[in-house]
Tab-separated table of C-alpha atoms in Angstrom:
chain	number	residue	atom	x	y	z
A	312	MET	CA	82.268	-84.655	81.438
A	313	PRO	CA	82.432	-83.557	84.960
A	314	GLN	CA	85.217	-82.059	86.355
A	315	GLU	CA	86.369	-84.872	88.599
A	316	ASN	CA	86.313	-87.624	86.066
A	317	VAL	CA	88.434	-85.365	84.137
A	318	GLN	CA	91.148	-85.069	86.858
A	319	ASN	CA	90.824	-88.882	87.819
A	320	ASN	CA	91.403	-89.550	84.062
A	321	GLY	CA	94.337	-86.989	83.918
A	322	ALA	CA	95.472	-88.802	86.850
A	323	ALA	CA	95.514	-92.113	85.782
A	324	ILE	CA	97.053	-90.917	82.385
A	325	ASN	CA	100.203	-89.723	84.753
A	326	SER	CA	100.439	-92.774	86.885
A	327	ILE	CA	100.561	-94.962	83.738
A	328	HIS	CA	103.102	-92.575	82.063
A	329	ASP	CA	105.321	-92.432	85.304
A	330	ARG	CA	105.331	-96.447	85.310
A	331	PHE	CA	106.311	-96.628	81.904
A	332	ALA	CA	109.387	-94.358	82.757
A	333	ILE	CA	110.260	-96.159	85.986
A	334	GLU	CA	110.044	-99.384	83.962
A	335	ASP	CA	111.948	-97.995	80.999
A	336	LEU	CA	114.995	-96.666	83.759
A	337	LEU	CA	115.309	-100.221	85.236
A	338	THR	CA	115.548	-101.932	81.849
A	339	SER	CA	118.221	-99.371	81.129
A	340	TYR	CA	120.363	-100.511	84.064
A	341	ALA	CA	120.570	-104.010	82.302
A	342	ARG	CA	121.732	-102.427	79.114
A	343	ALA	CA	123.982	-99.994	80.736
A	344	ILE	CA	125.730	-103.028	82.976
A	345	ASP	CA	126.050	-105.235	79.922
A	346	ARG	CA	127.294	-102.869	77.255
A	347	LEU	CA	129.560	-101.309	79.671
A	348	ASP	CA	127.884	-97.999	79.354
A	349	LEU	CA	129.124	-95.631	81.842
A	350	GLU	CA	127.516	-92.557	80.673
A	351	LEU	CA	124.518	-94.607	80.765
A	352	LEU	CA	124.494	-96.074	84.063
A	353	LYS	CA	125.057	-92.660	85.858
A	354	SER	CA	122.425	-91.233	83.888
A	355	LEU	CA	119.785	-93.459	85.760
A	356	TYR	CA	120.388	-92.142	89.213
A	357	HIS	CA	120.150	-88.568	90.898
A	358	GLU	CA	123.412	-87.165	91.209
A	359	ASP	CA	123.170	-87.384	95.412
A	360	ALA	CA	121.962	-91.142	94.989
A	361	ARG	CA	123.394	-93.834	96.806
A	362	THR	CA	123.040	-97.597	96.240
A	363	GLY	CA	124.263	-100.858	98.313
A	364	HIS	CA	125.033	-103.514	97.190
A	365	ALA	CA	127.205	-107.255	98.190
A	366	TRP	CA	130.429	-105.670	97.930
A	367	PHE	CA	129.423	-102.055	97.602
A	368	GLU	CA	128.251	-99.625	99.945
A	369	GLY	CA	128.522	-95.600	99.026
A	370	THR	CA	127.560	-93.287	96.195
A	371	ALA	CA	125.702	-94.366	93.252
A	372	ARG	CA	128.672	-92.360	91.097
A	373	ASP	CA	131.062	-94.552	92.725
A	374	PHE	CA	129.674	-97.627	92.058
A	375	ALA	CA	129.015	-97.018	88.628
A	376	ASP	CA	132.691	-96.264	87.779
A	377	GLN	CA	133.632	-99.124	89.950
A	378	VAL	CA	131.349	-101.875	88.745
A	379	ILE	CA	132.189	-101.059	85.009
A	380	ALA	CA	135.972	-101.171	85.395
A	381	PHE	CA	135.293	-104.487	87.645
A	382	SER	CA	132.977	-106.038	84.864
A	383	ARG	CA	135.403	-105.091	81.982
A	384	ASP	CA	138.447	-106.311	83.678
A	385	THR	CA	137.029	-109.580	85.019
A	386	PHE	CA	134.380	-110.788	82.560
A	387	VAL	CA	134.277	-111.843	79.108
A	388	SER	CA	130.321	-111.537	79.161
A	389	THR	CA	127.049	-110.656	81.396
A	390	MET	CA	123.533	-110.649	81.006
A	391	HIS	CA	121.172	-109.313	83.571
A	392	HIS	CA	117.479	-109.982	83.494
A	393	VAL	CA	115.052	-108.041	85.066
A	394	THR	CA	111.766	-110.146	85.071
A	395	HIS	CA	108.728	-108.628	87.324
A	396	THR	CA	108.758	-105.470	89.208
A	397	LEU	CA	105.981	-104.224	91.678
A	398	ILE	CA	105.463	-99.846	91.461
A	399	ALA	CA	104.134	-97.936	94.289
A	400	LEU	CA	103.684	-94.001	93.238
A	401	ASN	CA	103.105	-91.650	95.276
A	402	GLY	CA	103.034	-88.300	93.577
A	403	ASP	CA	106.610	-87.414	92.615
A	404	THR	CA	108.159	-90.234	94.404
A	405	ALA	CA	108.255	-94.045	94.005
A	406	ALA	CA	109.310	-97.504	95.710
A	407	ALA	CA	110.025	-100.252	92.952
A	408	GLU	CA	110.842	-104.106	93.874
A	409	SER	CA	112.374	-105.978	91.079
A	410	TYR	CA	113.481	-109.281	90.893
A	411	TYR	CA	116.428	-110.092	88.782
A	412	TYR	CA	118.748	-112.700	87.795
A	413	ALA	CA	122.321	-112.238	86.197
A	414	TYR	CA	124.700	-114.263	84.264
A	415	HIS	CA	128.666	-113.660	84.174
A	416	ARG	CA	131.005	-115.408	82.003
A	417	LEU	CA	134.872	-115.187	83.324
A	418	GLU	CA	137.977	-116.724	81.435
A	419	GLY	CA	141.315	-116.771	82.436
A	420	ASP	CA	144.366	-119.004	84.179
A	421	ILE	CA	144.466	-120.570	87.195
A	422	ASP	CA	145.399	-117.356	89.278
A	423	LYS	CA	142.276	-115.365	88.224
A	424	VAL	CA	139.857	-118.409	88.399
A	425	ALA	CA	140.969	-119.133	91.880
A	426	GLY	CA	140.826	-114.704	92.778
A	427	PHE	CA	137.058	-114.636	91.685
A	428	PHE	CA	135.957	-118.431	92.554
A	429	GLY	CA	138.436	-119.345	95.480
A	430	LYS	CA	141.667	-121.516	95.084
A	431	SER	CA	139.844	-125.232	96.367
A	432	TYR	CA	137.201	-124.427	92.704
A	433	ALA	CA	140.390	-123.415	90.608
A	434	GLU	CA	142.365	-126.762	91.998
A	435	ARG	CA	139.614	-129.087	91.453
A	436	CYS	CA	138.880	-127.395	87.577
A	437	ALA	CA	142.511	-127.466	86.827
A	438	LYS	CA	142.306	-131.480	88.071
A	439	ASP	CA	139.540	-132.169	85.537
A	440	GLY	CA	140.905	-130.230	83.070
A	441	THR	CA	138.403	-127.353	82.917
A	442	ILE	CA	140.404	-124.680	84.163
A	443	ASP	CA	140.491	-123.492	80.529
A	444	ASP	CA	137.154	-123.924	79.539
A	445	GLY	CA	135.505	-120.630	81.285
A	446	HIS	CA	133.298	-120.126	83.892
A	447	GLU	CA	129.840	-119.268	84.463
A	448	PHE	CA	128.329	-117.418	87.365
A	449	ILE	CA	124.757	-117.136	87.854
A	450	SER	CA	123.021	-115.192	90.503
A	451	GLY	CA	119.666	-113.867	91.468
A	452	GLY	CA	117.924	-111.790	93.797
A	453	ARG	CA	116.118	-108.026	94.011
A	454	TYR	CA	116.743	-104.765	93.366
A	455	VAL	CA	114.518	-102.712	95.876
A	456	ASP	CA	114.540	-99.013	94.880
A	457	SER	CA	113.701	-95.494	96.046
A	458	LEU	CA	112.998	-92.954	93.024
A	459	THR	CA	111.907	-89.613	92.713
A	460	LYS	CA	110.778	-87.376	89.794
A	461	ARG	CA	112.975	-84.031	89.571
A	462	ASN	CA	112.377	-81.719	86.674
A	463	GLY	CA	110.221	-84.078	85.011
A	464	VAL	CA	112.496	-86.951	85.126
A	465	TRP	CA	112.550	-90.175	87.286
A	466	GLY	CA	115.818	-91.273	88.628
A	467	LEU	CA	117.067	-93.444	91.534
A	468	ALA	CA	117.546	-92.123	94.491
A	469	ASN	CA	118.532	-95.210	96.812
A	470	ARG	CA	119.017	-98.629	95.353
A	471	GLU	CA	119.266	-101.772	97.731
A	472	THR	CA	120.420	-105.066	96.046
A	473	THR	CA	119.805	-108.504	97.803
A	474	VAL	CA	121.840	-111.483	96.280
A	475	GLU	CA	119.553	-114.651	97.252
A	476	TRP	CA	121.188	-117.440	95.309
A	477	LYS	CA	124.511	-117.765	93.314
A	478	HIS	CA	125.788	-120.737	91.120
A	479	PHE	CA	128.831	-121.149	89.434
A	480	ARG	CA	130.145	-124.050	86.777
A	481	PRO	CA	132.561	-124.677	84.262
A	482	VAL	CA	131.130	-123.637	80.710
A	483	THR	CA	130.247	-126.784	78.937
A	484	HIS	CA	130.821	-126.941	74.853
A	485	GLY	CA	129.467	-128.707	72.010
A	486	ASP	CA	131.894	-131.278	69.705
A	487	PRO	CA	133.794	-129.322	67.028
A	488	GLY	CA	131.105	-128.610	63.924
A	489	SER	CA	128.707	-129.952	66.186
A	490	GLY	CA	125.093	-128.089	65.600
A	491	ILE	CA	125.132	-126.451	69.296
A	492	ALA	CA	128.768	-125.309	68.546
A	493	LYS	CA	127.701	-123.449	65.118
A	494	ILE	CA	125.326	-121.304	67.228
A	495	VAL	CA	127.272	-118.367	67.633
A	496	ALA	CA	126.089	-114.606	67.764
A	497	PRO	CA	128.288	-112.646	69.996
A	498	ALA	CA	126.941	-109.404	71.781
A	499	GLY	CA	129.381	-105.856	71.398
A	500	ARG	CA	130.065	-104.642	75.198
A	501	ASP	CA	129.847	-101.320	73.902
A	502	ARG	CA	128.233	-98.716	71.785
A	503	ASN	CA	128.636	-100.720	68.641
A	504	ASP	CA	126.394	-103.539	69.913
A	505	VAL	CA	123.597	-104.331	67.694
A	506	ALA	CA	121.077	-102.306	70.226
A	507	TYR	CA	122.431	-99.160	69.568
A	508	ARG	CA	122.800	-99.037	65.822
A	509	VAL	CA	118.982	-100.070	65.567
A	510	PHE	CA	117.909	-97.343	68.196
A	511	ALA	CA	120.161	-95.064	66.770
A	512	ALA	CA	118.026	-95.268	63.193
A	513	ILE	CA	114.703	-93.811	65.032
A	514	GLY	CA	116.908	-91.052	66.919
A	515	ARG	CA	116.745	-92.778	70.188
């Protein structure tokens, strides 16, 4: 095989490997946020990385501390979905644009509901009798990332997050004993979640 073809094949294989590594990193972000895994979340960023969100601008390490604490105190569950990603590679640097949508569930009294969703929403729910039913906040946007590979490991160097739509509403419930009410399979918000046990079984 000509040397040029060998080099081209090697470059293609490296590109595929890099893309898989970046996609794995982006997917791991969802696990870290939803399982409140601070150690995992910090591991996705380089130590000097920065990040910008709708409510935060600063170092990624500070963001990780704040977002995990806020999510633990505010929501009873979250589920982040990274849907599709466009990745551009240039040696040991890369750019990625990932679409996402994120589900959050809040439970609490009228003061907690008003603190997150606003006084008028909380008062309306209290009047409607839905204040104690739990409340869903769903949003969508994009993660726009700069990544670098250092010592053979890809990490986030900078992340900018857009929020392009959001919706919130009281949670709906089925009648007691109904089929929908019997569908209950809660997730763990820590390393006791089933995913950690399954991955640990293969040494990951």
